[in-house]
Coordinates of C-alpha atoms in Angstrom, one line a residue:
M1 CA -2.9 8.2 -18.3
R2 CA 0.4 8.8 -16.6
H3 CA 1.7 6.1 -14.3
I4 CA 2.6 7.4 -10.9
R5 CA 5.2 5.1 -9.3
I6 CA 4.6 4.5 -5.6
F7 CA 7.9 4.4 -3.7
D8 CA 7.2 2.9 -0.2
T9 CA 9.6 3.9 2.6
T10 CA 7.7 2.4 5.5
L11 CA 10.6 0.1 6.4
R12 CA 13.2 2.9 6.2
D13 CA 11.8 6.4 6.9
G14 CA 8.8 5.0 8.6
E15 CA 10.8 2.9 11.0
Q16 CA 12.5 6.2 12.1
S17 CA 9.3 7.1 14.0
P18 CA 10.2 7.6 17.7
G19 CA 9.7 4.5 19.7
V20 CA 9.4 2.1 16.7
A21 CA 11.7 -0.9 16.5
L22 CA 10.6 -3.6 14.1
S23 CA 12.0 -7.1 14.1
L24 CA 13.5 -8.6 11.0
Q25 CA 10.6 -11.0 10.7
Q26 CA 8.1 -8.1 11.1
K27 CA 9.9 -6.2 8.3
L28 CA 9.9 -9.2 6.1
E29 CA 6.2 -9.6 6.5
I30 CA 5.5 -6.0 5.8
A31 CA 7.7 -6.2 2.7
H32 CA 5.7 -9.2 1.5
A33 CA 2.5 -7.3 2.2
L34 CA 3.8 -4.3 0.2
A35 CA 4.5 -6.7 -2.8
R36 CA 0.8 -7.8 -2.6
L37 CA -0.2 -4.2 -2.5
N38 CA 1.8 -3.8 -5.7
V39 CA 4.0 -0.9 -4.9
D40 CA 6.6 -0.1 -7.5
I41 CA 9.6 0.3 -5.1
I42 CA 10.3 -0.8 -1.5
E43 CA 13.0 1.2 0.2
A44 CA 14.0 -1.7 2.5
G45 CA 16.5 0.1 4.7
F46 CA 19.9 1.8 5.3
P47 CA 22.4 -1.1 4.8
V48 CA 25.5 0.7 6.3
N49 CA 23.5 1.3 9.6
G50 CA 24.7 -1.9 11.3
A51 CA 24.6 -5.7 10.7
S52 CA 20.9 -6.1 11.5
E53 CA 19.9 -3.5 9.0
F54 CA 22.1 -5.0 6.4
E55 CA 20.6 -8.5 7.0
C56 CA 17.1 -7.1 6.7
V57 CA 17.7 -5.5 3.4
H58 CA 19.5 -8.6 2.1
K59 CA 16.8 -11.0 3.2
I60 CA 14.0 -8.8 1.6
A61 CA 16.1 -8.5 -1.6
R62 CA 16.4 -12.3 -1.7
E63 CA 12.8 -13.3 -0.7
V64 CA 10.4 -10.5 -2.0
Q65 CA 9.5 -10.6 -5.6
G66 CA 7.8 -8.0 -7.7
P67 CA 8.8 -4.4 -6.6
V68 CA 12.2 -2.9 -7.1
I69 CA 14.1 -3.2 -3.8
C70 CA 16.0 -0.2 -2.8
G71 CA 18.7 0.6 -0.2
L72 CA 19.7 4.1 1.0
A73 CA 23.3 5.4 0.9
R74 CA 25.0 8.7 1.8
T75 CA 27.5 10.1 -0.7
H76 CA 30.2 7.7 0.8
K77 CA 31.8 4.8 -1.0
L78 CA 31.3 2.5 2.0
D79 CA 27.5 3.3 2.2
I80 CA 27.2 2.6 -1.6
E81 CA 29.2 -0.7 -1.3
R82 CA 27.0 -1.9 1.6
A83 CA 24.0 -1.1 -0.2
A84 CA 25.0 -2.9 -3.3
A85 CA 26.1 -6.0 -1.4
A86 CA 22.7 -6.1 0.6
L87 CA 20.7 -5.6 -2.7
E88 CA 22.8 -8.2 -4.6
P89 CA 20.1 -11.0 -4.6
A90 CA 17.3 -8.8 -5.8
E91 CA 15.8 -9.3 -9.2
K92 CA 15.4 -5.5 -9.6
R93 CA 17.5 -3.2 -7.4
R94 CA 18.0 0.5 -6.8
I95 CA 20.7 2.4 -4.9
H96 CA 19.3 5.6 -3.4
V97 CA 22.1 8.2 -2.9
F98 CA 21.5 11.3 -0.9
T99 CA 23.1 14.5 0.3
S100 CA 21.8 17.9 1.3
A101 CA 21.0 21.2 -0.5
S102 CA 20.2 23.9 2.0
R103 CA 22.8 26.2 3.5
V104 CA 22.1 25.2 7.0
H105 CA 22.5 21.5 6.2
L106 CA 25.8 22.1 4.3
E107 CA 27.2 24.3 7.1
Y108 CA 26.2 22.5 10.2
M109 CA 25.7 18.8 9.2
L110 CA 27.9 18.1 6.1
K111 CA 30.5 20.8 6.9
K112 CA 31.2 21.2 3.1
T113 CA 31.2 23.9 0.6
P114 CA 28.7 23.8 -2.3
E115 CA 31.5 22.8 -4.6
Q116 CA 32.6 19.9 -2.4
V117 CA 29.0 18.7 -2.4
L118 CA 28.8 19.0 -6.2
E119 CA 32.1 17.1 -6.6
L120 CA 30.9 14.3 -4.2
T121 CA 27.6 14.0 -5.9
D122 CA 29.1 13.5 -9.3
A123 CA 31.6 10.9 -8.0
M124 CA 29.2 8.9 -5.8
V125 CA 26.3 8.7 -8.4
R126 CA 28.9 7.5 -10.9
Y127 CA 30.1 5.0 -8.3
A128 CA 26.6 3.8 -7.7
R129 CA 26.0 3.3 -11.4
T130 CA 28.8 0.7 -11.4
F131 CA 26.6 -1.5 -9.4
T132 CA 23.2 -0.9 -11.0
D133 CA 21.5 1.0 -13.7
D134 CA 18.8 2.2 -11.4
V135 CA 20.1 5.0 -9.2
E136 CA 18.1 7.6 -7.4
F137 CA 19.5 10.9 -6.1
S138 CA 18.1 13.1 -3.4
A139 CA 19.1 16.4 -1.9
Q140 CA 17.6 17.1 1.6
D141 CA 15.9 20.3 2.4
V142 CA 15.4 21.5 -1.1
M143 CA 12.6 23.8 -0.1
R144 CA 14.9 26.0 2.0
A145 CA 17.8 25.8 -0.5
D146 CA 19.0 28.3 -3.2
F147 CA 17.5 27.3 -6.5
D148 CA 20.5 28.1 -8.5
F149 CA 22.5 25.6 -6.3
V150 CA 19.6 23.1 -6.5
L151 CA 19.7 23.3 -10.4
R152 CA 23.4 22.6 -10.5
L153 CA 23.1 19.7 -8.0
Y154 CA 20.4 17.9 -9.9
E155 CA 22.1 18.6 -13.3
T156 CA 25.3 17.1 -11.9
A157 CA 23.3 14.0 -10.6
I158 CA 21.6 13.4 -13.9
A159 CA 24.9 13.9 -15.9
A160 CA 26.5 11.3 -13.6
G161 CA 23.7 8.8 -14.3
A162 CA 20.8 9.3 -11.9
T163 CA 17.6 8.0 -13.4
T164 CA 15.3 9.3 -10.7
I165 CA 15.8 12.7 -8.9
N166 CA 14.0 13.1 -5.6
I167 CA 12.9 16.4 -4.3
P168 CA 12.6 16.1 -0.5
D169 CA 10.8 18.7 1.6
T170 CA 12.7 17.3 4.5
T171 CA 11.2 19.6 7.2
G172 CA 7.7 19.8 5.9
Y173 CA 8.2 23.5 5.3
G174 CA 6.6 24.0 1.9
T175 CA 3.0 24.8 0.9
P176 CA 1.3 23.0 -2.0
L177 CA 1.6 26.1 -4.2
E178 CA 5.3 26.6 -3.4
Y179 CA 6.2 22.9 -3.7
G180 CA 4.3 22.5 -6.9
A181 CA 6.0 25.5 -8.4
L182 CA 9.4 24.1 -7.4
I183 CA 8.6 20.8 -9.1
K184 CA 7.4 22.6 -12.2
R185 CA 10.7 24.5 -12.4
I186 CA 12.8 21.3 -11.9
H187 CA 10.8 19.7 -14.6
G188 CA 11.2 22.6 -17.1
E189 CA 14.8 23.8 -16.2
V190 CA 16.5 20.6 -15.0
V191 CA 14.9 17.5 -16.6
R192 CA 14.1 19.3 -19.9
G193 CA 12.4 16.2 -21.5
R194 CA 15.1 13.8 -20.6
D195 CA 14.1 10.2 -19.5
V196 CA 14.5 11.0 -15.8
H197 CA 11.7 10.6 -13.2
I198 CA 11.0 13.3 -10.7
S199 CA 10.0 12.0 -7.2
A200 CA 8.1 13.8 -4.4
H201 CA 9.2 13.2 -0.8
C202 CA 7.2 15.3 1.8
H203 CA 7.0 15.4 5.6
D204 CA 3.9 16.3 7.4
D205 CA 5.2 18.9 10.0
L206 CA 2.5 21.4 8.9
G207 CA -0.1 18.8 7.9
M208 CA 0.5 19.3 4.2
A209 CA 2.5 16.3 3.1
T210 CA -0.4 14.6 1.0
A211 CA -1.4 18.0 -0.5
N212 CA 2.2 18.7 -1.4
S213 CA 2.8 15.4 -3.1
L214 CA -0.4 15.7 -5.2
A215 CA 0.7 19.2 -6.1
A216 CA 4.0 17.6 -7.4
V217 CA 2.0 15.2 -9.6
E218 CA 0.1 18.1 -11.0
N219 CA 3.4 19.8 -12.0
G220 CA 5.3 16.9 -13.5
A221 CA 6.4 14.4 -10.8
T222 CA 6.0 10.7 -11.7
Q223 CA 6.9 9.1 -8.3
I224 CA 5.6 9.7 -4.8
E225 CA 7.5 8.5 -1.8
C226 CA 5.3 7.6 1.1
T227 CA 4.6 5.3 4.1
V228 CA 1.7 3.2 5.2
N229 CA -0.5 5.1 7.7
G230 CA 1.9 8.2 7.1
I231 CA 4.3 7.1 9.8
G232 CA 7.8 8.6 10.0
E233 CA 10.0 10.8 12.1
R234 CA 8.4 13.8 13.8
A235 CA 4.9 14.3 12.3
G236 CA 5.5 11.5 9.6
N237 CA 5.4 11.3 5.9
T238 CA 3.0 11.4 3.0
A239 CA 0.5 8.7 3.7
L240 CA 0.4 6.0 1.0
E241 CA -3.3 5.3 1.3
E242 CA -4.2 9.0 1.0
V243 CA -2.3 9.8 -2.3
V244 CA -3.3 6.5 -3.8
M245 CA -7.0 6.9 -3.2
A246 CA -6.9 10.6 -4.1
I247 CA -5.3 9.8 -7.5
Y248 CA -7.8 7.0 -8.1
T249 CA -10.9 8.9 -7.0
R250 CA -9.9 12.1 -8.8
R251 CA -8.2 10.6 -11.8
D252 CA -10.4 12.9 -13.9
H253 CA -8.4 15.8 -12.4
Y254 CA -4.9 14.3 -12.1
Q255 CA -5.1 12.4 -15.4
A256 CA -2.9 9.9 -13.8
E257 CA -3.0 6.4 -12.1
T258 CA -1.1 4.1 -9.9
R259 CA -0.9 0.3 -10.0
I260 CA -1.8 -0.2 -6.4
N261 CA -4.1 -3.2 -5.5
T262 CA -6.3 -1.0 -3.4
R263 CA -8.0 -3.9 -1.7
E264 CA -4.9 -4.6 0.2
I265 CA -4.7 -1.2 1.8
Y266 CA -6.6 -1.7 5.0
R267 CA -5.0 -5.1 5.6
I268 CA -1.5 -3.7 5.5
S269 CA -2.6 -0.6 7.5
R270 CA -3.6 -2.8 10.3
M271 CA -0.4 -4.9 10.1
V272 CA 1.8 -1.7 10.4
E273 CA -0.3 -0.3 13.2
R274 CA 0.1 -3.6 15.2
Y275 CA 3.8 -4.1 14.6
T276 CA 4.8 -0.4 15.2
G277 CA 2.4 0.2 18.1
M278 CA 1.5 3.5 16.4
V279 CA -2.3 3.8 16.6
V280 CA -4.2 5.0 13.6
Q281 CA -6.5 7.9 14.7
P282 CA -10.3 7.2 14.2
N283 CA -10.8 10.0 11.8
K284 CA -7.8 9.2 9.7
A285 CA -8.7 9.3 5.9
I286 CA -9.1 5.9 4.2
V287 CA -8.0 3.6 7.1
G288 CA -9.4 5.2 10.4
D289 CA -12.2 3.5 12.2
N290 CA -14.6 6.4 11.3
A291 CA -13.6 6.7 7.7
F292 CA -16.6 4.9 6.4
A293 CA -19.0 5.2 9.5
H294 CA -22.2 7.3 9.4
E295 CA -23.8 8.2 12.7
S296 CA -25.9 11.2 11.9
G297 CA -29.5 10.4 11.1
I298 CA -29.6 12.5 8.0
H299 CA -26.4 10.8 6.7
Q300 CA -27.7 7.4 7.5
D301 CA -30.9 8.1 5.7
G302 CA -29.0 9.2 2.6
V303 CA -26.6 6.4 2.6
I304 CA -29.4 3.8 3.0
K305 CA -31.1 5.2 -0.1
N306 CA -27.9 5.6 -2.1
K307 CA -24.3 5.3 -0.9
E308 CA -23.1 8.1 -3.3
T309 CA -25.1 10.7 -1.2
Y310 CA -22.2 10.8 1.3
E311 CA -19.5 8.4 0.0
I312 CA -17.1 9.3 -2.8
M313 CA -15.5 5.8 -2.6
N314 CA -16.6 2.6 -0.8
A315 CA -15.0 0.6 2.0
E316 CA -14.7 -2.6 0.0
M317 CA -12.4 -0.8 -2.5
V318 CA -9.7 -0.4 0.2
G319 CA -10.3 -4.0 1.6
R320 CA -12.8 -3.1 4.3
E321 CA -16.3 -4.5 4.9
A322 CA -19.2 -2.2 4.5
A323 CA -21.6 -4.5 6.3
V324 CA -21.3 -5.7 9.9
L325 CA -20.2 -9.3 10.0
V326 CA -21.3 -11.1 13.3
L327 CA -20.3 -14.6 14.3
G328 CA -21.4 -16.2 17.5
K329 CA -21.2 -19.4 19.5
H330 CA -23.4 -21.3 17.2
S331 CA -21.1 -20.7 14.2
G332 CA -19.1 -23.6 13.0
R333 CA -15.6 -23.9 11.8
A334 CA -16.7 -23.7 8.2
A335 CA -18.6 -20.5 8.8
V336 CA -15.6 -18.9 10.5
K337 CA -13.3 -20.1 7.7
K338 CA -15.7 -18.5 5.0
A339 CA -15.8 -15.3 6.9
L340 CA -12.0 -15.2 7.1
Q341 CA -11.8 -15.8 3.4
D342 CA -14.2 -13.0 2.7
L343 CA -11.9 -10.7 4.7
G344 CA -8.9 -11.8 2.6
Y345 CA -7.3 -14.3 5.0
E346 CA -6.1 -17.7 3.7
L347 CA -4.9 -19.6 6.7
G348 CA -3.0 -22.9 7.0
E349 CA -4.6 -25.8 8.9
S350 CA -2.6 -25.2 12.1
Q351 CA -3.3 -21.4 12.0
M352 CA -7.0 -22.0 11.3
Q353 CA -7.1 -24.4 14.3
A354 CA -5.5 -21.9 16.7
V355 CA -7.9 -19.1 15.4
F356 CA -11.0 -21.2 15.7
Q357 CA -10.1 -22.5 19.2
R358 CA -9.6 -18.8 20.5
F359 CA -12.8 -17.8 18.6
R360 CA -14.8 -20.5 20.5
E361 CA -13.3 -19.5 23.8
I362 CA -14.1 -15.8 23.3
V363 CA -17.7 -16.2 22.0
D364 CA -18.6 -18.6 24.7
R365 CA -17.6 -15.9 27.2
K366 CA -18.8 -12.7 25.5
G367 CA -21.3 -13.7 22.9
P368 CA -21.1 -12.6 19.1
I369 CA -18.0 -10.8 17.7
S370 CA -17.9 -8.2 14.9
T371 CA -15.9 -8.1 11.8
E372 CA -13.3 -5.8 13.4
E373 CA -13.0 -8.1 16.4
L374 CA -12.5 -11.1 14.0
R375 CA -9.7 -9.2 12.2
A376 CA -8.0 -8.4 15.5
L377 CA -8.4 -12.1 16.7
V378 CA -6.9 -13.5 13.5
E379 CA -4.0 -11.1 13.4
S380 CA -3.2 -11.8 17.0
E381 CA -3.3 -15.5 16.8
T382 CA -1.3 -15.7 13.5
A383 CA 1.5 -13.3 14.4
P384 CA 4.9 -15.1 14.2
T385 CA 5.9 -15.6 17.8
A386 CA 7.9 -18.5 19.5
H387 CA 5.5 -19.9 22.1
L388 CA 8.0 -20.8 24.8
F389 CA 5.6 -19.6 27.6
S390 CA 1.8 -20.0 27.5
I391 CA -0.9 -19.3 30.1
E392 CA -2.5 -22.3 31.7
Q393 CA -4.3 -20.5 34.5
L394 CA -4.6 -16.9 35.7
Q395 CA -6.3 -15.6 38.9
F396 CA -6.3 -12.2 40.4
F397 CA -7.9 -10.3 43.3
S398 CA -8.3 -6.6 43.5
G399 CA -10.7 -4.0 44.9
Y400 CA -11.0 -1.0 47.2
G401 CA -9.3 -1.7 50.5
M402 CA -7.8 -4.9 49.2
L403 CA -4.2 -5.8 48.3
P404 CA -4.0 -6.6 44.5
T405 CA -2.8 -10.2 44.2
A406 CA -2.2 -12.4 41.1
T407 CA -1.4 -16.1 40.7
V408 CA -0.3 -17.4 37.3
R409 CA 0.4 -20.9 36.1
L410 CA 2.5 -21.1 32.9
K411 CA 3.7 -23.8 30.6
T412 CA 7.4 -23.4 30.1
P413 CA 10.1 -25.4 28.4
E414 CA 10.9 -26.9 31.8
G415 CA 7.3 -27.7 32.7
E416 CA 4.5 -26.0 34.5
V417 CA 5.4 -23.1 36.8
T418 CA 3.1 -21.3 39.4
T419 CA 3.9 -18.0 40.9
T420 CA 2.1 -15.5 43.0
A421 CA 2.8 -11.7 43.4
I422 CA 1.2 -8.5 44.7
G423 CA 1.3 -5.2 43.0
D424 CA -0.1 -1.7 42.9
G425 CA -3.1 -3.0 40.8
P426 CA -4.2 -6.2 39.1
V427 CA -2.1 -5.6 35.9
D428 CA 1.0 -4.8 38.0
A429 CA 0.5 -7.9 40.1
V430 CA 0.0 -10.1 37.1
Y431 CA 3.1 -8.7 35.4
K432 CA 5.2 -9.2 38.5
A433 CA 4.1 -12.8 38.7
L434 CA 4.8 -13.4 35.0
A435 CA 8.3 -11.9 35.3
E436 CA 9.0 -14.2 38.2
A437 CA 7.7 -17.2 36.3
I438 CA 9.7 -16.6 33.1
E439 CA 12.9 -15.6 35.1
I440 CA 13.6 -12.3 33.2
Q441 CA 12.9 -8.7 34.4
P442 CA 12.3 -6.7 31.2
D443 CA 11.3 -2.9 31.6
L444 CA 7.8 -2.0 30.5
E445 CA 8.2 0.7 27.8
L446 CA 4.6 0.9 26.7
Y447 CA 1.2 -0.3 27.9
R448 CA -1.9 0.5 26.0
V449 CA -5.4 -0.9 26.1
E450 CA -8.2 -0.4 23.7
A451 CA -11.7 -1.8 22.9
V452 CA -11.8 -3.3 19.5
T453 CA -15.3 -1.9 19.0
G454 CA -17.2 0.7 20.8
T455 CA -19.5 -1.4 23.1
T456 CA -19.0 -2.5 26.7
E457 CA -19.0 -6.1 25.6
A458 CA -16.1 -5.5 23.2
L459 CA -12.9 -7.5 23.1
G460 CA -10.1 -5.8 24.8
E461 CA -6.9 -5.3 22.8
V462 CA -3.7 -4.7 24.8
T463 CA -0.3 -3.6 23.2
V464 CA 2.9 -3.6 25.4
K465 CA 6.6 -2.8 24.6
L466 CA 9.2 -4.7 26.7
K467 CA 12.9 -3.8 26.7
L468 CA 15.6 -6.2 27.9
G469 CA 19.1 -4.8 27.5
E470 CA 19.3 -3.6 24.0
A471 CA 16.3 -5.6 22.7
L472 CA 12.8 -4.2 22.2
A473 CA 9.8 -6.3 21.6
T474 CA 6.1 -5.5 21.0
G475 CA 3.4 -7.8 22.2
H476 CA -0.4 -8.0 21.6
G477 CA -3.2 -9.7 23.5
I478 CA -6.9 -10.2 22.8
S479 CA -9.6 -11.2 25.3
P480 CA -13.0 -10.1 26.7
D481 CA -11.1 -9.7 30.0
I482 CA -8.6 -6.8 30.1
I483 CA -6.4 -8.4 32.7
E484 CA -6.1 -11.7 30.6
A485 CA -5.5 -9.6 27.5
S486 CA -2.8 -7.7 29.4
A487 CA -1.1 -11.0 30.5
R488 CA -1.3 -12.4 26.9
A489 CA 0.4 -9.2 25.5
Y490 CA 3.2 -9.4 28.1
L491 CA 3.9 -13.0 27.3
D492 CA 3.8 -12.3 23.5
A493 CA 6.5 -9.8 23.9
A494 CA 8.5 -11.9 26.5
N495 CA 8.4 -14.8 24.1
K496 CA 10.0 -12.6 21.4
L497 CA 12.7 -11.4 23.8
V498 CA 13.7 -14.9 25.0
A499 CA 13.5 -16.4 21.5
G500 CA 15.7 -13.6 20.1
Q501 CA 12.9 -12.2 17.8
A502 CA 13.1 -8.8 19.2
A503 CA 14.5 -5.7 17.3
K504 CA 17.7 -4.1 18.6
H505 CA 17.1 -0.8 20.2
P506 CA 19.6 1.7 18.5
P507 CA 22.2 2.0 21.3
S508 CA 25.1 4.0 20.0
L509 CA 25.7 7.7 19.4
D510 CA 27.0 7.0 15.9
E511 CA 23.8 5.1 14.9
V512 CA 21.6 7.8 16.4
Q513 CA 23.6 10.4 14.4
I514 CA 23.2 8.3 11.2
K515 CA 19.5 8.0 11.7
G516 CA 19.2 11.6 12.5
I517 CA 20.6 12.9 9.2
V518 CA 18.4 10.7 7.0
R519 CA 15.5 12.4 5.4

């Protein structure tokens, strides 16, 4: 069967999602998770886009083994030089050079004639080849471009040394029939049997990114560019989990395969959801909460008798648990450790101690917890955060006709601090008391509360985003009590801000413009 390469751009195109700002440590963790997932290529970032972006690509290139590490570059010498420098430590490296193909892009963004674009493409692909033998070339907005120009553009790139040509439907404009036909023409009229890979890069503006990418595979593409959970600018990109499982489940149709370790899919989906703050919708294919749930009596009866009556794949295949795992206050440390191992978590002694301690606190208050609650607990407790501030005590009063009041006692680097504040509600009062205790006044950019499962006894999971100057940090908190979970989430983000672990919020017009022209 043909091997379809999976090119993951979660850390580049995915991070362009509005409101997402990943820290360097979070990006590194996602990159290691992508290596465990066994993706073929990781597009780690856009090195010319500032010192922090360069450092991130360089660190991933140095520390992450297995996949090809890729850096993005415009058809500018400086972009290519910065990408080459950032990728220098990588065992396997790729420079991804891009320009545009459509008339509207050439006229209004690049402000260049077609001949100038062809000349730059030839020169810059050749320049990139002086740094690495693995060069990918993309032309934005191909679906709305003149095919004769597209043909000349990709011919030029291949002649200059491009080993992969990427065909971006940058605006999500194409249909599967149209995009598949375009790939077929490029395969027959441009590649013409040469040793050059065709890559599909689709956006989901009309909800067809996955379908378009699969149509590309049917018509000769050997690489798909995608993101975990389908995140990305506007409506997002092709979802990695969807194309991988579609090719696996329907390999009889596509006559192709990927090398993805599918049992890591759900784990990395959860990681990306938590770090970006972008919630996976319950009915999302493969990784949504309802993807393997059966509530209808008829469906339940069929699945009990034989899973194949209503399931074309099973939850275990993507790293999920089909059966409900319940642990309670009588469960010992060994039982919790075994349950975590069954879920794919291997924790160090200190991490295990922290998780078990929180586990006992929670089950003593709320009773047994489910598999999903255990996942949320371990991911919350093992997230890399500097613990400069921690809650010792939390008390709050609120009700109809009462003034919401909160008192917090924190352990800080200077010792214990106790503060009291009033607010518009209990969460507001707690956050004002916490801000006074830690002596910073960040802006609250996002506050979201969810039940980990669908019962009234469920753990509450709170996500917040705090902004302090140019720094943006995401925090998470887990507790049976929503107010306590809110306080824990706030302190999680505040610890990152104070410890310098937050991501920089893109501040300048130049940076915004650079991000704005990337596919």
